[in-house]
Coordinates of N, CA, C and O in Angstrom, one line a residue:
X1 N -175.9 18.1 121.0 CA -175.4 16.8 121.1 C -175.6 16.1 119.8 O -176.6 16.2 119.0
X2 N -174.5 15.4 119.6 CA -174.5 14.4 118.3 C -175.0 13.4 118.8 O -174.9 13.3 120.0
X3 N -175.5 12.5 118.2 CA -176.1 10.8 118.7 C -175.5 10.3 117.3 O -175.8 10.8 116.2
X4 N -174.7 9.4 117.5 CA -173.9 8.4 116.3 C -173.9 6.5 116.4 O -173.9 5.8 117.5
X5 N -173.9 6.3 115.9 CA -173.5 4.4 116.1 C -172.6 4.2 115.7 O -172.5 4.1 114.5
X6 N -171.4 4.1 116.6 CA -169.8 3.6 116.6 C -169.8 2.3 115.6 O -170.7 1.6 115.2
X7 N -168.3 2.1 115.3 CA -168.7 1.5 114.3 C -167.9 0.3 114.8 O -166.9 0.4 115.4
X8 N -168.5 -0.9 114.5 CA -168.0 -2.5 115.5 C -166.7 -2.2 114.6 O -166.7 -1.9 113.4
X9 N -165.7 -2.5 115.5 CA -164.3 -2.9 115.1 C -164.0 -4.1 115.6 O -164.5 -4.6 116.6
X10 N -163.0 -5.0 114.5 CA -162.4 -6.5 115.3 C -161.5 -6.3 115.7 O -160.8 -5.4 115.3
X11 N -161.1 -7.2 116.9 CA -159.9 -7.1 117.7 C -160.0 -5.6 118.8 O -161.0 -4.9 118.9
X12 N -158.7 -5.5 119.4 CA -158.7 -4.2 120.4 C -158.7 -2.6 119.8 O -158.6 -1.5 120.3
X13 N -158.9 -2.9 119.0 CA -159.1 -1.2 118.4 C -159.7 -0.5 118.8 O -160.6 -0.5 118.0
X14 N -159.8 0.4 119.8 CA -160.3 1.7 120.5 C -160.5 3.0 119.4 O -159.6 3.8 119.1
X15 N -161.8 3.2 119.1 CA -162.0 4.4 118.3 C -162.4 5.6 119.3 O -163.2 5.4 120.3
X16 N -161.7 7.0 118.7 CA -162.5 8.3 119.0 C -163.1 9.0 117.6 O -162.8 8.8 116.5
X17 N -164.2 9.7 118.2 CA -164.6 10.2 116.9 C -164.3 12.1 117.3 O -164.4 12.7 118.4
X18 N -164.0 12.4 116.0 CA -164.4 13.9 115.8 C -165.3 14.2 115.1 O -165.4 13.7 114.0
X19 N -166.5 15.3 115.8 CA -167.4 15.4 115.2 C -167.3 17.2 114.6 O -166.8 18.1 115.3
X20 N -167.7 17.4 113.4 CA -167.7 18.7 113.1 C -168.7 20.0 112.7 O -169.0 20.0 111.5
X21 N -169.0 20.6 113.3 CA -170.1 21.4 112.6 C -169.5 22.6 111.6 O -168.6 23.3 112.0
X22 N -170.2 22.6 110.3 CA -169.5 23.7 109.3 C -171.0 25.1 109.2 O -172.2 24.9 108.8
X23 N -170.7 26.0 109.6 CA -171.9 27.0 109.1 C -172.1 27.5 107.6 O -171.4 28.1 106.8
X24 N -173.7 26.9 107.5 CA -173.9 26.4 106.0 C -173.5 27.8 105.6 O -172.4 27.9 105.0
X25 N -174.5 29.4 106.2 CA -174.4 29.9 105.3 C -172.9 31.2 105.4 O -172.8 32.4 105.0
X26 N -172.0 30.3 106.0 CA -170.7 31.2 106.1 C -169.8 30.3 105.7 O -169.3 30.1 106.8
X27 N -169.3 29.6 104.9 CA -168.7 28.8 104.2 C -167.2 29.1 105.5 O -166.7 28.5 106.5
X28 N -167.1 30.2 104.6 CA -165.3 30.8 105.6 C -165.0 31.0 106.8 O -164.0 31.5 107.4
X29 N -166.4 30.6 107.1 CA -166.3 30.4 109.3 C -165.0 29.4 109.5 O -164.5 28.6 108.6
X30 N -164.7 29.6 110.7 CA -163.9 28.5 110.7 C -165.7 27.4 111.7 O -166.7 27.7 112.2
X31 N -164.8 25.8 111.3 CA -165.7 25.0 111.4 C -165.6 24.6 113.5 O -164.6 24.8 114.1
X32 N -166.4 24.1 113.9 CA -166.0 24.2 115.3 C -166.4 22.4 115.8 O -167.3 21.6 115.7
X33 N -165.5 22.4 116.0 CA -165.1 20.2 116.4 C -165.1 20.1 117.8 O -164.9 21.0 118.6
X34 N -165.3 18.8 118.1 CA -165.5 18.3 119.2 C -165.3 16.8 119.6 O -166.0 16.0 119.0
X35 N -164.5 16.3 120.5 CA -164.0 15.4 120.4 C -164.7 14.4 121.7 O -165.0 14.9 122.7
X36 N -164.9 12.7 121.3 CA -165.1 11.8 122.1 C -165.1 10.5 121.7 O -164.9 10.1 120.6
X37 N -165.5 9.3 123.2 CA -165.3 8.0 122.7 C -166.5 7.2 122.7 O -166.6 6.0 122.4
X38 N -167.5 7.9 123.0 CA -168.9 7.6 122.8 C -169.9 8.4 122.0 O -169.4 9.5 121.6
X39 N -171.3 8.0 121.7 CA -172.5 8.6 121.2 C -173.0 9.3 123.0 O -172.6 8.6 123.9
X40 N -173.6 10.2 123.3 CA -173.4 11.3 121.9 C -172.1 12.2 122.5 O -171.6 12.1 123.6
X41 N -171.8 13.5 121.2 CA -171.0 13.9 121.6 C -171.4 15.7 121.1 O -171.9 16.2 120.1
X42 N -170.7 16.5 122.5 CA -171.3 17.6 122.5 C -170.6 19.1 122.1 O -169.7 19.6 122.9
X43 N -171.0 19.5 121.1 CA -170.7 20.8 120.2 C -170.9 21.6 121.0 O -172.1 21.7 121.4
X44 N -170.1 22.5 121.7 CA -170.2 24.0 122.0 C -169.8 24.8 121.6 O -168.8 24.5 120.9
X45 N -170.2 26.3 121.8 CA -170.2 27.7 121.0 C -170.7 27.8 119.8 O -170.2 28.7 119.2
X46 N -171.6 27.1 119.3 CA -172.6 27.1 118.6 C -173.3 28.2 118.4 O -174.1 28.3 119.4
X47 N -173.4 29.4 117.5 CA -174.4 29.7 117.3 C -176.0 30.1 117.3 O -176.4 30.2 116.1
X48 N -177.0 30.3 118.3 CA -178.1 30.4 118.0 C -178.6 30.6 116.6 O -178.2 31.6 116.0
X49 N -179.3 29.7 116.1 CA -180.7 30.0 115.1 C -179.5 30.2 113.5 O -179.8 30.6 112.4
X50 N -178.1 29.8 114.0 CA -177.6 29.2 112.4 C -177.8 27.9 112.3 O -178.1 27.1 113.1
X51 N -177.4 27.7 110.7 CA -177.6 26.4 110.4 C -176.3 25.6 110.0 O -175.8 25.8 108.9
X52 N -175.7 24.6 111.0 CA -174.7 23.7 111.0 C -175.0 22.7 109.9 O -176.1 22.1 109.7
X53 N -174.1 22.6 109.3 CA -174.1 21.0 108.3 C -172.8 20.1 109.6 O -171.7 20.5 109.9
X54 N -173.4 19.1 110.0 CA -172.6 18.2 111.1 C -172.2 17.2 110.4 O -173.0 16.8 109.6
X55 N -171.0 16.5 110.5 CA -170.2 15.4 109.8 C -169.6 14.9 111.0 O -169.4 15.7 112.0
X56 N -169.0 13.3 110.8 CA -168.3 12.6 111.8 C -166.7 12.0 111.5 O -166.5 11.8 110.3
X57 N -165.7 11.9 112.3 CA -164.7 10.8 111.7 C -164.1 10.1 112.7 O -163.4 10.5 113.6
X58 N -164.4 8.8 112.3 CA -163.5 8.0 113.5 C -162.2 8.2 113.3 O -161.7 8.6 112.2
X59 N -161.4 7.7 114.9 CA -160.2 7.6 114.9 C -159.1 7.1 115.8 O -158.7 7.5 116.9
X60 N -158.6 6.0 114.9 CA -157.8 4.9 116.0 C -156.4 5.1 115.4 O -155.8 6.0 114.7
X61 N -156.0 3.1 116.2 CA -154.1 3.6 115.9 C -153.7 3.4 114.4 O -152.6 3.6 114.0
X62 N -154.8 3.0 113.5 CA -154.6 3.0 112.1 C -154.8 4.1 111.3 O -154.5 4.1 110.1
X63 N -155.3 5.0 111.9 CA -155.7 6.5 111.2 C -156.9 7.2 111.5 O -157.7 6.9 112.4
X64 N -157.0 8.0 111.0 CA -158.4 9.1 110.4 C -159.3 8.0 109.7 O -158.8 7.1 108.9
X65 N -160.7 8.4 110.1 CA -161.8 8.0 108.7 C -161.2 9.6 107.8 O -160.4 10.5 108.0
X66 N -162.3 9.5 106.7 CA -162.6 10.5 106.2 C -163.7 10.9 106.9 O -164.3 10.0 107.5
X67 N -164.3 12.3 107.0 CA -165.3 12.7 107.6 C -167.1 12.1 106.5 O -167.3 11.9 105.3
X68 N -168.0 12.0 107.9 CA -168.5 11.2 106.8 C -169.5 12.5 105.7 O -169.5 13.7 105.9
X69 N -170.2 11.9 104.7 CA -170.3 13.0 104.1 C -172.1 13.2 104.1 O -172.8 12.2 104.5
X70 N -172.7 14.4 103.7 CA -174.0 14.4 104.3 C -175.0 13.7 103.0 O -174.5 13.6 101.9
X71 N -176.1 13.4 103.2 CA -176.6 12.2 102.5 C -177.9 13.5 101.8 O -178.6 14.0 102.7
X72 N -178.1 13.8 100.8 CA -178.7 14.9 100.1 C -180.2 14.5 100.5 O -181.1 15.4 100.7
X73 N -180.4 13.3 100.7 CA -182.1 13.0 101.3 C -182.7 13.1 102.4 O -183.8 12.8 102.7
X74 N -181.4 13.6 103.1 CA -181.5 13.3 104.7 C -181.5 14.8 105.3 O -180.8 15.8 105.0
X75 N -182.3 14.7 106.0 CA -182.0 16.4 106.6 C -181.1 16.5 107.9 O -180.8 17.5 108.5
X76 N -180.8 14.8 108.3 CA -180.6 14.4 109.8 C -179.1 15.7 110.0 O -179.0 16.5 110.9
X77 N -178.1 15.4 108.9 CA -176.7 16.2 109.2 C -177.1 17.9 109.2 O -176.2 18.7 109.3
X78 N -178.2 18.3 109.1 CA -178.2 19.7 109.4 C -179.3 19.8 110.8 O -180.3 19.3 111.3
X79 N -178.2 21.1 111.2 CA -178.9 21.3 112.3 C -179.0 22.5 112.8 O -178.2 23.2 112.2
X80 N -179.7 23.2 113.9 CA -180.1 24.6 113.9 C -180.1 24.8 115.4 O -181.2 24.7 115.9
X81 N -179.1 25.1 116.2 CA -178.9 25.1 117.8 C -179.9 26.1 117.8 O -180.3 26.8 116.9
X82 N -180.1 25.9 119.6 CA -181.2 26.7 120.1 C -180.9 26.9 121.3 O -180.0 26.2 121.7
X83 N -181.4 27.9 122.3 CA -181.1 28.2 123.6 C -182.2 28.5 124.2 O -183.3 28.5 123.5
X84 N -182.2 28.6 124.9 CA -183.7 29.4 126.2 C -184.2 30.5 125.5 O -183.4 31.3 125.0
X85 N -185.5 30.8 125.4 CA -185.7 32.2 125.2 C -185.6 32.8 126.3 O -185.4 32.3 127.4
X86 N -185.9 34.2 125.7 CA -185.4 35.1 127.5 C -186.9 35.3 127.7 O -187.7 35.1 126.8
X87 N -187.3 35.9 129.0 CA -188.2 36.0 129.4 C -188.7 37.3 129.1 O -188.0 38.2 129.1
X88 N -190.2 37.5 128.7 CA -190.8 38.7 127.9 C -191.1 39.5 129.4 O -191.3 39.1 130.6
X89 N -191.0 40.7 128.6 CA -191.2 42.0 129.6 C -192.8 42.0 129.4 O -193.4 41.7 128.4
X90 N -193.7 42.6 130.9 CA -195.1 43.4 130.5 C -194.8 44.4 130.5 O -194.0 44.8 131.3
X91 N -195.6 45.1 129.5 CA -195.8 46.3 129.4 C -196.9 47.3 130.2 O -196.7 48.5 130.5
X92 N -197.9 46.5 130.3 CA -199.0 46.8 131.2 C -200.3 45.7 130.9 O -200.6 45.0 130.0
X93 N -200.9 46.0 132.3 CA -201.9 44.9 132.5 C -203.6 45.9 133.0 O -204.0 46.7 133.9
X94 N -204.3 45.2 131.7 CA -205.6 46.2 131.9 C -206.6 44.7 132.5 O -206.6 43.6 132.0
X95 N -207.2 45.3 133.8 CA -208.4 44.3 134.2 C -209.7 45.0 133.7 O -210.1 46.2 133.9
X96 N -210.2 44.0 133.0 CA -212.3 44.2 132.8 C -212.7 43.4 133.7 O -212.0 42.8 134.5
X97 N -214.3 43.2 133.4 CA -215.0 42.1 134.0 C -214.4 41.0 133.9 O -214.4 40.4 132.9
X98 N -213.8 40.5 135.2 CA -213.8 39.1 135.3 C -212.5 38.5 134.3 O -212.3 37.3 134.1
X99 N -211.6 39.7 133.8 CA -210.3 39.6 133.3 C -209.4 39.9 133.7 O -209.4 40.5 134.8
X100 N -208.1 39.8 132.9 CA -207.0 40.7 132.6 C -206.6 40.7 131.4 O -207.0 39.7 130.8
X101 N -205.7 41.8 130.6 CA -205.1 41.4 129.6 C -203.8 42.4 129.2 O -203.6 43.6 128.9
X102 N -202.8 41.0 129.3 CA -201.7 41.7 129.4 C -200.8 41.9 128.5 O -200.8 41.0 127.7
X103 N -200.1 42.7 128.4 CA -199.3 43.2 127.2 C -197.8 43.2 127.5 O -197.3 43.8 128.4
X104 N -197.1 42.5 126.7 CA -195.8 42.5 126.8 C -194.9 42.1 125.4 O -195.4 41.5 124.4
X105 N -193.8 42.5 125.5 CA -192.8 42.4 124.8 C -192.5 40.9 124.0 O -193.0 39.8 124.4
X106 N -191.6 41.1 122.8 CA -191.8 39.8 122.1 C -190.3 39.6 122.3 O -189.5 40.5 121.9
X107 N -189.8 38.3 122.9 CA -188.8 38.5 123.3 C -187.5 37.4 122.5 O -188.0 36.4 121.9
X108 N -186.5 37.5 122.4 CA -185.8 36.6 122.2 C -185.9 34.9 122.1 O -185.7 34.3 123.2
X109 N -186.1 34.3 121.2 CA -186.5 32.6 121.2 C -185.5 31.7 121.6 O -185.8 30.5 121.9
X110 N -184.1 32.2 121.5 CA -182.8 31.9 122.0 C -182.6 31.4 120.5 O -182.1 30.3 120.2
X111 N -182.9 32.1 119.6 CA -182.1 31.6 118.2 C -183.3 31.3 117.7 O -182.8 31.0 116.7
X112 N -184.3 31.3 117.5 CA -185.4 30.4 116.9 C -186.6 30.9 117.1 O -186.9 30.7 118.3
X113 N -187.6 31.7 116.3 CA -188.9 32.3 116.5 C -189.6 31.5 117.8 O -189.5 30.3 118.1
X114 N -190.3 32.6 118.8 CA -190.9 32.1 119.8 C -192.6 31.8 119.1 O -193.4 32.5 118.4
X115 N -192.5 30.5 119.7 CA -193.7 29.9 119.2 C -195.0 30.5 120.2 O -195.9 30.5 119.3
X116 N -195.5 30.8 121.3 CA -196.2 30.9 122.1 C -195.7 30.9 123.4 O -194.8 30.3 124.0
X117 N -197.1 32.0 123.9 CA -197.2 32.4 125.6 C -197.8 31.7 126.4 O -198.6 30.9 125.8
X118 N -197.7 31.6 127.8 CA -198.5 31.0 128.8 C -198.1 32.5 129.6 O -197.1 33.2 129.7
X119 N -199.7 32.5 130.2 CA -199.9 33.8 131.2 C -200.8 32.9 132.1 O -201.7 32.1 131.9
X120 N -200.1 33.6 133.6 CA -200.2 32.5 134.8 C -200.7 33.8 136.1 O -199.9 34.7 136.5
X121 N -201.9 33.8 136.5 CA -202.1 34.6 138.0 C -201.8 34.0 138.8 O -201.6 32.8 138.7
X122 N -201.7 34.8 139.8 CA -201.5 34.6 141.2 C -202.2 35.4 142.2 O -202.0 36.6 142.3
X123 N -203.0 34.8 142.9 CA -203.8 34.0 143.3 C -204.2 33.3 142.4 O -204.0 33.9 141.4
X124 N -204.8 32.0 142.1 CA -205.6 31.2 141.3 C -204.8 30.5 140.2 O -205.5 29.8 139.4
X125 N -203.7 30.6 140.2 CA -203.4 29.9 139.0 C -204.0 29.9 137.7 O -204.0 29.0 136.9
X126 N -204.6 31.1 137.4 CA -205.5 30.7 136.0 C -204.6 31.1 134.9 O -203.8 32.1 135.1
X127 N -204.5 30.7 134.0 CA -203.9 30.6 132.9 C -204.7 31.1 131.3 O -205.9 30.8 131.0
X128 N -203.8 31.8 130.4 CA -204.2 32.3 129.2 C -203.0 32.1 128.1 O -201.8 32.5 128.2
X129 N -203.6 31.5 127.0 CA -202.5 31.4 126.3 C -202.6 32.0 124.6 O -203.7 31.9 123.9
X130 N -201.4 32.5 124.1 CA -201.7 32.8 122.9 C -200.2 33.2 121.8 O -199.2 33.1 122.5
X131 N -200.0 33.4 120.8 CA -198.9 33.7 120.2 C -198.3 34.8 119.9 O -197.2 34.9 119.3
X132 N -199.3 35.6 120.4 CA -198.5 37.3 120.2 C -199.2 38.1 121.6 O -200.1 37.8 122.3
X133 N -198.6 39.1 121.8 CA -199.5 40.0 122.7 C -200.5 40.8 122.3 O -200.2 41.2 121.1
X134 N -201.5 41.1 122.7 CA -201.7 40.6 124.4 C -202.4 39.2 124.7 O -202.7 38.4 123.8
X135 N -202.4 39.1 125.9 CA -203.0 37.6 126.0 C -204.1 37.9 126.9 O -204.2 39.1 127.4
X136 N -205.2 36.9 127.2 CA -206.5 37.3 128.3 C -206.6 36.4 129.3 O -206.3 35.2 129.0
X137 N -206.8 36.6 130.2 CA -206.9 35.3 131.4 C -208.8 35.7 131.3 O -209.1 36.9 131.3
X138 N -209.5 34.9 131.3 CA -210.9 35.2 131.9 C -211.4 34.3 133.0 O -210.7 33.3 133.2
X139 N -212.5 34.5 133.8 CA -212.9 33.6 134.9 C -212.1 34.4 136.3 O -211.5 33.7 137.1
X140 N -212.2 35.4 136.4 CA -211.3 35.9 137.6 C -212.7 35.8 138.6 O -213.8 35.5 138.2
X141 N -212.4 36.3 139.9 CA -212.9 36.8 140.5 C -213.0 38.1 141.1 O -211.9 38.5 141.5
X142 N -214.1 38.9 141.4 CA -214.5 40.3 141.3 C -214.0 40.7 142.7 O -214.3 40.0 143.7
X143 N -213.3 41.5 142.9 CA -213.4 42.2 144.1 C -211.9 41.7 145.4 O -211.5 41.9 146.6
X144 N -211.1 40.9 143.6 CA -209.5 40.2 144.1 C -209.1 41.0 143.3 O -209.6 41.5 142.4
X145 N -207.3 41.1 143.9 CA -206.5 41.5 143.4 C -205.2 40.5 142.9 O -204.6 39.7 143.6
X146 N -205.0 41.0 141.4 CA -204.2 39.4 141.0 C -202.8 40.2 140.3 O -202.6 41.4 139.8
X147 N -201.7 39.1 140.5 CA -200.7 39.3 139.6 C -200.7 38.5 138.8 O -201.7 37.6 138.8
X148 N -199.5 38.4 137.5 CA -199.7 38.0 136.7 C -198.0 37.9 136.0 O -197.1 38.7 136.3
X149 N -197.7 36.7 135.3 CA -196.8 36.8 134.7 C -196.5 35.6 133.8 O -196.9 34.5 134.2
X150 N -195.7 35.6 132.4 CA -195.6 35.5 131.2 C -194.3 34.7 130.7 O -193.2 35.1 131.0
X151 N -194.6 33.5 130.1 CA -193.3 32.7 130.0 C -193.6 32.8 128.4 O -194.6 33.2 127.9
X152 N -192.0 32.0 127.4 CA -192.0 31.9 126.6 C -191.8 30.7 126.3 O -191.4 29.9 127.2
X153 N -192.2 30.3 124.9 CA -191.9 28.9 124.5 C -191.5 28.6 122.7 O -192.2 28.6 121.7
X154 N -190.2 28.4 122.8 CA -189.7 28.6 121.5 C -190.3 27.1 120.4 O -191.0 26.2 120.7
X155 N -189.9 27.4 119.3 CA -190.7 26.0 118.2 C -189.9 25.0 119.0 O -190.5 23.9 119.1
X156 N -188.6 25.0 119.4 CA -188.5 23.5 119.8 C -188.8 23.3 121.1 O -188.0 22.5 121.7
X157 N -189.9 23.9 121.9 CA -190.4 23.9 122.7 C -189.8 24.1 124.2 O -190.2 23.6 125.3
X158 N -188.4 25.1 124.0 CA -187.7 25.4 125.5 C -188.2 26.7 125.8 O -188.2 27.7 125.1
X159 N -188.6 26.4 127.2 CA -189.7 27.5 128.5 C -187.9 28.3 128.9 O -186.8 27.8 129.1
X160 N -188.8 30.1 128.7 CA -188.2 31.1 129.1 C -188.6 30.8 130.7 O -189.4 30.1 131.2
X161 N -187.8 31.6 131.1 CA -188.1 32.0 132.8 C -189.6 32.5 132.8 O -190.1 32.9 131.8
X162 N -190.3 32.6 134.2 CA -191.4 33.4 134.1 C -190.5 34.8 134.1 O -189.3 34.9 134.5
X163 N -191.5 36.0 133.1 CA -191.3 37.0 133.7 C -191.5 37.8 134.9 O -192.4 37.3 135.6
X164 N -190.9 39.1 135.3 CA -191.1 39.7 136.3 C -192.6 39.6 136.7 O -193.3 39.2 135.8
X165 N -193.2 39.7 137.8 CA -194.6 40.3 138.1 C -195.0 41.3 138.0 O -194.3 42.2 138.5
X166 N -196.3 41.6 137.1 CA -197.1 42.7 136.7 C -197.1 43.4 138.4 O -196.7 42.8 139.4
X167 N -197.7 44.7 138.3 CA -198.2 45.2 139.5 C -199.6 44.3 139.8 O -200.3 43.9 138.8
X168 N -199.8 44.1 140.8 CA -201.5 43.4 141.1 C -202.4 44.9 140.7 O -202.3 46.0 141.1
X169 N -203.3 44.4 139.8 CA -204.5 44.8 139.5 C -205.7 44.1 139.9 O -206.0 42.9 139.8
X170 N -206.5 45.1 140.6 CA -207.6 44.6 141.4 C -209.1 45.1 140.1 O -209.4 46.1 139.4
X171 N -209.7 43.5 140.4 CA -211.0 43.4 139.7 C -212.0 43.6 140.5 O -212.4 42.8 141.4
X172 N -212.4 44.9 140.1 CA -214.0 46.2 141.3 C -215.3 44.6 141.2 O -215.4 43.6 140.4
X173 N -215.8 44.9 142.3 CA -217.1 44.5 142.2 C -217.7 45.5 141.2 O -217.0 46.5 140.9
X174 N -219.0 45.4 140.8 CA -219.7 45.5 139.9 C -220.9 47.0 141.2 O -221.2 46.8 142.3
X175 N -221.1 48.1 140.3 CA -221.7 48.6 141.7 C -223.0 49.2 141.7 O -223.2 50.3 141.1
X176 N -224.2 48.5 142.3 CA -225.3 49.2 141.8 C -225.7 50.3 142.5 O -225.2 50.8 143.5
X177 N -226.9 50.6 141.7 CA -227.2 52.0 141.7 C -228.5 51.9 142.9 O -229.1 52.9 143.2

């Protein structure tokens, strides 16, 4: 989405604006526009994890603006779409004392490095978090059997799906002699 401040016109003049995204680093893309009569206004087929230079131009019954042009101090006219990451695969889940630690796949950020994991049981809700695999949940209880499963979270902070559920791994009591 674009967010813009229409620009006050006198008298009945009804503006639309076209907005445009150009891909910086493919000059000879074609550019992909989008049309409306308010802020904001929304670019689709965008790209994941390229980098758009966005420009605006109004347009009533007197003409075209020119598009406007991007301001070299501003970073606001570039922009870098993003999507869901996908949800990470486990690969396997080892229980110790009073843990788990589970291993899975590094998955898609939907365009944009995934910034960090959340790992969630079931039974208990307990939670472990970290930025690469594996991750550890500790504080379990002995002698339960837990599932377990793994979301993603990209830098601009959009949550993958949970992943599938691990098989339940059961934490032994402790056994004396």
């Amino acid at each position: 989405q674009v967010f813009f401040t229409p620009h006050r016109l006198s008298g009945n003049l009804k503006c639309n604006y076209t907005v445009m995204a150009k891909n910086v680093n493919n000059p000879n893309e074609d550019a992909v526009c989008a049309n409306g009569s308010t802020s904001p206004i929304t670019i689709r087929n965008l790209q994941n994890g390229k980098q758009y230079l966005v420009s605006i131009s109004a347009v009533n019954s007197m003409g075209r603006s020119e598009f406007s042009l991007p301001d070299s101090e501003m970073l606001s006219n570039y922009v870098i779409p993003s999507g869901r990451p996908k949800a990470p695969k486990i690969s396997f889940v080892l229980g110790a004392h009073r843990g788990l630690k589970i291993f899975f796949d590094q998955p898609d950020g939907g365009g944009v490095p995934v910034a960090n994991f959340t790992a969630i049981t079931f039974p208990g809700n307990r939670r472990g978090y970290g930025t690469f695999s594996p991750i550890s949940i500790r504080g379990l209880a002995l002698g339960k059997s837990y599932q377990v499963c793994v979301q993603a979270v990209n830098q601009y902070g959009d949550t993958s799906e949970f992943s599938k559920p691990a098989f339940p791994v059961f934490l032994e009591q402790q056994r004396t002699r």
